[in-house]
Amino acid sequence: MSQALDAFGRPLRDLRISVTDRCNFRCTYCMPKEVFGHSYRFMDRKELLDFDEITRVARAAVSLGVRKLRLTGGEPLVRRDLEQLVAMLSPLDAELTLTTNASLLPRKTRALKDAGLDRITVSLDAMDDATFRRMNDVDFPVDRVLEGIEAARSVGLPVKVNCVVKRGVNENQVVPMAEYFRGTGDTLRFIEYMDVGATNGWRMDDVVPASEIVAMVGGRYPLEPAESQYRGEVARRYRYLDGKGELGLISSVTQPFCGDCTRSRISAEGKLYTCLFAVRGHDVRAVIRGGATDEELAAKLGEIWRVRGDRYSELRSEATLLDAAPRVEMSYIGG
Ligand code: SAM
């Protein structure tokens, strides 16, 4: 198969694979307890793509140009035997990464590394323990996330740390996060709080713009912009003037980057989405379980990508914000 280009000439480069819709955290901005409580119906095991099916999708995507595979969720490490999937995906010609809340990392890192994982992204929204426990809403301590990060470093997995900033909730954690991670070799990235899904009650007032975050960190530790390294790089990078590394800003709300978006996402039940803010996915599981060959599967994925015209973040306006159509949840599609 040849490189797939969408309706705006954007190549398909990334596939984010959600392996479960379950999570052991209840982050208030992502899986609020009032919605994702005891009576919430998560997917059944038989609804999930199995590891063979995921591998087939990934292989087809790589044949169309995908160069980065990211396992996500829900919390990907709650999916049993995830390291087996890593071992199945690692021979493909693509970088293999994982996004995790790190709660289960200490006991999993060695197996993940041995199975061929290339790097890891850890989500951490505060250095202050009380703030972090309030945000994850399951009373999970910061120290255990830091242990997970340390475990990843100790087996040689490069680490990125993602911090979502929400106004009035953890904006006072921006400088402490920068302080802790600068000079460690781990890349810290701040993410603007986005209007994904419909359950988090998102309001523009809750967003701390990336420019403000840069000003906060730069006021303490002077920064200069760094050039982007490749097309479709989501983070704008800044360098500490004192040589203590870099910082990334993901500003999809205030500085949308749809023009360079090369990402596709597949849900745990096999629905393919060509935009994080999509309302509807394409049922790839039906194609696989309907008996498609690998070539037919790749042709189907290519067909979906070639007609892609999504650019939600650029079109975001009061009108779209008030749109009643239920967008997919972050916990369903994984970010
Ligand atoms: N459980 C894994 C984790 O914690 O990294 C993977 C899935 S989680 C949905 C992926 C990332 O999405 C996390 O870093 C989380 O903070 C981020 N996220 C969730 N809701 C968000 C929102 N509304 N805006 C920006 N980032 C969000």
Coordinates of C-alpha atoms and ligand atoms in Angstrom, one line a residue:
M1 CA 0.0 0.0 0.0
S2 CA 1.2 3.5 -0.6
Q3 CA 1.2 6.5 1.7
A4 CA -2.4 7.7 2.4
L5 CA -3.1 11.4 2.1
D6 CA -6.4 12.9 3.2
A7 CA -8.6 15.5 1.5
F8 CA -6.2 18.3 2.7
G9 CA -3.0 16.4 1.7
R10 CA -2.2 15.4 5.3
P11 CA -0.4 12.1 5.5
L12 CA -1.5 9.3 8.0
R13 CA 1.4 9.0 10.4
D14 CA 0.1 8.2 13.8
L15 CA -2.3 5.6 15.2
R16 CA -3.5 5.8 18.8
I17 CA -4.9 2.5 20.0
S18 CA -7.2 2.5 22.9
V19 CA -7.0 -1.0 24.5
T20 CA -9.7 -0.5 27.1
D21 CA -12.4 2.1 28.2
R22 CA -11.7 1.3 31.9
C23 CA -9.5 3.3 34.2
N24 CA -8.5 3.0 37.8
F25 CA -8.5 6.8 38.2
R26 CA -11.6 9.1 38.1
C27 CA -9.9 12.3 37.1
T28 CA -12.6 15.0 37.6
Y29 CA -12.1 16.5 34.1
C30 CA -12.0 13.2 32.2
M31 CA -14.0 10.4 34.0
P32 CA -16.1 12.2 36.6
K33 CA -17.5 9.8 39.3
E34 CA -21.0 11.1 38.8
V35 CA -21.0 9.8 35.2
F36 CA -18.5 6.9 35.4
G37 CA -19.8 5.4 38.7
H38 CA -20.9 1.9 39.7
S39 CA -23.8 1.8 37.3
Y40 CA -21.7 2.9 34.3
R41 CA -21.7 0.2 31.6
F42 CA -18.1 -0.4 30.4
M43 CA -17.5 -2.5 27.3
D44 CA -17.7 -6.2 27.5
R45 CA -14.6 -8.3 26.9
K46 CA -16.0 -9.8 23.7
E47 CA -16.6 -6.3 22.4
L48 CA -12.9 -5.4 22.6
L49 CA -10.6 -6.0 19.7
D50 CA -8.3 -8.9 20.7
F51 CA -4.6 -8.6 20.4
D52 CA -4.5 -10.3 16.9
E53 CA -7.1 -7.9 15.6
I54 CA -5.3 -4.9 17.0
T55 CA -2.1 -6.1 15.4
R56 CA -3.8 -6.5 12.1
V57 CA -5.1 -3.0 12.2
A58 CA -1.7 -1.6 13.2
R59 CA 0.0 -3.5 10.4
A60 CA -2.5 -2.2 7.9
A61 CA -2.0 1.3 9.2
V62 CA 1.8 1.0 9.0
S63 CA 1.5 -0.1 5.4
L64 CA -0.4 3.2 4.7
G65 CA 2.4 5.3 6.3
V66 CA 1.9 5.2 10.1
R67 CA 5.2 5.6 11.9
K68 CA 4.0 6.0 15.5
L69 CA 1.8 3.7 17.4
R70 CA 0.6 4.8 20.8
L71 CA -1.3 2.5 23.3
T72 CA -3.8 4.3 25.4
G73 CA -7.2 3.9 27.0
G74 CA -8.8 4.2 29.6
E75 CA -5.8 3.1 31.4
P76 CA -3.9 0.8 29.1
L77 CA -2.1 -1.1 31.9
V78 CA -5.4 -2.4 33.3
R79 CA -5.8 -4.5 30.1
R80 CA -4.4 -7.9 31.1
D81 CA -1.1 -9.1 29.5
L82 CA -0.6 -5.8 27.7
E83 CA 3.1 -6.7 27.3
Q84 CA 2.0 -9.5 25.0
L85 CA 0.4 -6.9 22.7
V86 CA 3.6 -4.8 22.9
A87 CA 5.6 -7.9 21.8
M88 CA 3.2 -8.4 18.8
L89 CA 3.4 -4.7 17.7
S90 CA 7.1 -4.1 18.3
P91 CA 8.3 -5.8 15.1
L92 CA 6.3 -3.4 13.0
D93 CA 8.2 -0.5 11.4
A94 CA 6.9 2.2 13.8
E95 CA 7.8 3.7 17.1
L96 CA 5.8 2.1 19.9
T97 CA 4.8 4.2 22.9
L98 CA 2.3 4.0 25.8
T99 CA 0.4 6.7 27.6
T100 CA -0.4 5.8 31.2
N101 CA -1.2 7.2 34.6
A102 CA 1.8 5.2 35.9
S103 CA -0.1 3.6 38.8
L104 CA 0.8 0.1 37.6
L105 CA 4.1 1.0 36.1
P106 CA 6.5 -0.2 38.8
R107 CA 5.5 -3.8 38.3
K108 CA 5.2 -3.6 34.5
T109 CA 8.1 -1.6 33.2
R110 CA 10.6 -4.4 32.8
A111 CA 8.2 -6.6 30.9
L112 CA 7.1 -3.7 28.7
K113 CA 10.7 -2.8 27.9
D114 CA 11.6 -6.4 27.2
A115 CA 8.6 -6.7 24.9
G116 CA 10.0 -3.9 22.8
L117 CA 8.2 -0.7 24.0
D118 CA 10.3 2.3 22.8
R119 CA 9.1 5.1 25.1
I120 CA 6.5 6.1 27.6
T121 CA 4.3 9.1 28.4
V122 CA 3.1 9.5 32.0
S123 CA 0.1 11.8 32.9
L124 CA 0.7 13.8 36.0
D125 CA -1.3 17.0 36.8
A126 CA 0.3 18.2 40.1
M127 CA 3.3 18.0 42.3
D128 CA 1.2 18.9 45.3
D129 CA -0.1 15.7 46.8
A130 CA -3.5 17.1 48.0
T131 CA -4.1 18.7 44.6
F132 CA -3.3 15.5 42.7
R133 CA -5.4 13.3 44.9
R134 CA -8.3 15.7 44.4
M135 CA -7.9 15.6 40.7
N136 CA -7.6 11.9 40.2
D137 CA -10.4 11.5 42.7
V138 CA -9.3 8.0 43.9
D139 CA -6.9 9.4 46.5
F140 CA -3.8 8.3 44.5
P141 CA -0.6 9.8 45.8
V142 CA 2.0 11.7 43.7
D143 CA 4.8 9.7 45.1
R144 CA 3.6 6.5 43.5
V145 CA 3.4 8.2 40.1
L146 CA 7.0 9.4 40.6
E147 CA 8.0 5.8 41.5
G148 CA 6.4 4.7 38.2
I149 CA 8.5 7.3 36.3
E150 CA 11.6 6.2 38.1
A151 CA 10.9 2.6 37.2
A152 CA 10.6 3.5 33.6
R153 CA 13.9 5.5 33.7
S154 CA 15.6 2.7 35.4
V155 CA 14.9 0.2 32.6
G156 CA 16.0 2.9 30.0
L157 CA 12.6 3.9 28.7
P158 CA 12.6 7.6 27.7
V159 CA 9.8 9.4 29.6
K160 CA 7.5 12.3 28.7
V161 CA 5.2 13.8 31.3
N162 CA 1.9 15.3 30.3
C163 CA 0.2 17.8 32.6
V164 CA -3.3 19.1 31.8
V165 CA -3.8 22.6 33.2
K166 CA -7.3 23.6 34.4
R167 CA -8.0 27.2 35.6
G168 CA -8.4 27.4 39.4
V169 CA -7.6 23.7 39.8
N170 CA -3.9 23.2 39.2
E171 CA -2.6 26.3 37.5
N172 CA -0.5 26.9 40.6
Q173 CA 1.2 23.6 39.9
V174 CA 2.7 24.8 36.6
V175 CA 5.9 26.3 38.1
P176 CA 6.4 23.4 40.6
M177 CA 6.0 20.9 37.8
A178 CA 8.6 22.7 35.7
E179 CA 10.9 23.0 38.7
Y180 CA 10.7 19.2 39.4
F181 CA 11.2 18.0 35.8
R182 CA 13.8 20.5 34.4
G183 CA 17.2 18.9 34.4
T184 CA 15.9 15.3 34.7
G185 CA 16.0 14.5 31.0
D186 CA 12.3 13.8 31.1
T187 CA 10.3 16.1 28.7
L188 CA 7.4 17.9 30.5
R189 CA 4.5 19.0 28.3
F190 CA 1.6 21.2 29.5
I191 CA -1.7 20.6 27.7
E192 CA -4.5 23.1 27.4
Y193 CA -7.7 21.7 28.9
M194 CA -9.8 20.6 25.8
D195 CA -13.5 20.4 25.0
V196 CA -13.4 16.7 24.4
G197 CA -16.5 14.6 25.1
A198 CA -19.5 16.0 26.8
T199 CA -19.3 14.8 30.4
N200 CA -16.7 17.2 31.8
G201 CA -18.7 20.4 31.6
W202 CA -15.9 22.2 29.7
R203 CA -16.0 26.0 29.6
M204 CA -13.5 28.3 27.8
D205 CA -13.0 30.0 31.2
D206 CA -11.4 26.8 32.5
V207 CA -8.6 26.9 29.9
V208 CA -5.3 28.3 30.8
P209 CA -3.8 29.4 27.5
A210 CA -0.4 28.1 26.6
S211 CA 0.9 31.6 26.3
E212 CA 0.1 32.2 30.0
I213 CA 1.8 28.9 30.9
V214 CA 5.0 29.9 29.1
A215 CA 4.9 33.3 30.8
M216 CA 4.5 31.6 34.2
V217 CA 7.4 29.2 33.7
G218 CA 9.5 31.8 31.8
G219 CA 9.1 34.3 34.6
R220 CA 10.9 31.9 36.9
Y221 CA 13.2 30.1 34.5
P222 CA 13.9 32.0 31.3
L223 CA 12.9 30.2 28.1
E224 CA 13.4 30.6 24.3
P225 CA 11.3 29.0 21.6
A226 CA 12.9 25.9 19.9
E227 CA 12.2 24.8 16.3
S228 CA 9.7 22.0 15.7
Q229 CA 11.4 18.7 14.7
Y230 CA 8.9 17.2 12.3
R231 CA 5.6 17.9 10.5
G232 CA 2.7 17.1 12.8
E233 CA 4.6 17.6 16.0
V234 CA 1.9 18.5 18.5
A235 CA 3.9 20.3 21.1
R236 CA 5.4 23.8 20.7
R237 CA 8.8 23.5 22.2
Y238 CA 10.7 25.9 24.5
R239 CA 14.3 25.6 25.8
Y240 CA 15.5 26.7 29.2
L241 CA 18.2 29.3 28.7
D242 CA 20.3 27.8 31.4
G243 CA 20.6 24.5 29.4
K244 CA 18.3 22.5 31.7
G245 CA 16.3 20.9 28.9
E246 CA 13.0 21.6 27.2
L247 CA 9.3 22.2 27.8
G248 CA 6.4 21.4 25.5
L249 CA 3.1 23.2 25.1
I250 CA 0.1 21.5 23.5
S251 CA -2.3 24.4 22.7
S252 CA -5.0 22.8 20.7
V253 CA -7.6 25.3 22.0
T254 CA -5.8 28.6 21.6
Q255 CA -3.5 27.7 18.7
P256 CA -5.1 24.8 16.8
F257 CA -2.8 22.7 14.7
C258 CA -5.3 20.8 12.5
G259 CA -3.4 21.7 9.3
D260 CA -0.6 19.4 10.4
C261 CA -2.7 16.7 12.1
T262 CA -1.6 13.3 11.0
R263 CA -3.4 11.3 13.7
S264 CA -6.0 8.6 13.7
R265 CA -7.4 6.8 16.7
I266 CA -9.1 3.5 17.2
S267 CA -11.3 2.7 20.2
A268 CA -11.1 -0.5 22.2
E269 CA -14.1 -1.8 20.3
G270 CA -12.6 -1.1 16.9
K271 CA -14.1 2.2 15.8
L272 CA -11.7 4.3 13.8
Y273 CA -11.8 8.1 14.4
T274 CA -10.0 10.6 12.2
C275 CA -10.4 13.5 14.7
L276 CA -10.3 13.7 18.5
F277 CA -13.4 15.7 18.4
A278 CA -15.3 13.4 16.1
V279 CA -18.9 12.5 16.7
R280 CA -18.8 9.2 14.8
G281 CA -16.2 6.4 14.2
H282 CA -15.9 3.9 11.4
D283 CA -16.6 0.3 12.4
V284 CA -13.3 -1.5 11.6
R285 CA -14.2 -4.4 13.9
A286 CA -17.1 -5.2 11.6
V287 CA -14.7 -5.2 8.6
I288 CA -12.3 -7.6 10.4
R289 CA -15.0 -9.9 11.8
G290 CA -16.7 -9.9 8.4
G291 CA -13.7 -11.8 7.1
A292 CA -11.6 -9.1 5.4
T293 CA -8.1 -10.0 4.2
D294 CA -5.2 -7.9 5.3
E295 CA -5.2 -6.2 1.9
E296 CA -8.9 -5.5 2.2
L297 CA -8.4 -4.1 5.7
A298 CA -5.7 -1.8 4.6
A299 CA -7.8 -0.7 1.6
K300 CA -10.6 0.2 3.9
L301 CA -8.4 2.2 6.3
G302 CA -6.9 4.0 3.3
E303 CA -10.4 4.8 2.0
I304 CA -11.5 6.3 5.3
W305 CA -8.3 8.4 5.5
R306 CA -8.4 9.7 1.9
V307 CA -11.8 11.4 2.4
R308 CA -10.9 12.9 5.8
G309 CA -11.7 16.6 6.0
D310 CA -11.7 17.1 9.8
R311 CA -10.4 20.3 11.3
Y312 CA -12.5 20.7 14.3
S313 CA -10.1 22.8 16.4
E314 CA -9.8 25.4 13.7
L315 CA -13.5 25.6 13.2
R316 CA -14.2 25.7 17.0
S317 CA -16.6 28.5 17.7
E318 CA -19.5 29.3 20.0
A319 CA -21.7 27.6 17.5
T320 CA -19.7 24.3 17.6
L321 CA -19.3 24.5 21.3
L322 CA -23.0 24.6 21.7
D323 CA -23.6 21.9 19.2
A324 CA -25.6 19.2 20.9
A325 CA -24.0 16.3 19.0
P326 CA -22.3 14.0 21.6
R327 CA -18.6 13.9 20.9
V328 CA -16.5 10.9 22.0
E329 CA -15.1 10.9 25.5
M330 CA -11.4 11.1 26.1
S331 CA -11.6 8.0 28.3
Y332 CA -13.1 6.2 25.3
I333 CA -10.6 7.3 22.7
G334 CA -7.5 7.9 24.8
G335 CA -6.2 11.3 23.7
Ligands
SAM1 N1 -5.0 6.6 31.4 C1 -3.9 7.1 30.6 C2 -3.3 8.3 31.1 O1 -3.7 8.8 32.2 O2 -2.4 8.8 30.5 C3 -4.3 7.3 29.1 C4 -5.6 7.8 28.8 S1 -5.9 9.5 29.3 C5 -7.5 9.8 28.6 C6 -4.8 10.4 28.2 C7 -4.6 11.8 28.5 O3 -5.7 12.6 28.2 C8 -4.2 12.1 29.9 O4 -3.0 12.8 30.0 C9 -5.3 13.1 30.4 O5 -4.8 14.0 31.3 C10 -5.7 13.7 29.1 N2 -7.0 14.3 29.1 C11 -8.2 13.8 29.5 N3 -9.2 14.7 29.3 C12 -8.6 15.8 28.8 C13 -9.1 17.1 28.4 N4 -10.4 17.4 28.5 N5 -8.2 18.0 27.9 C14 -6.9 17.7 27.8 N6 -6.4 16.5 28.1 C15 -7.2 15.6 28.7

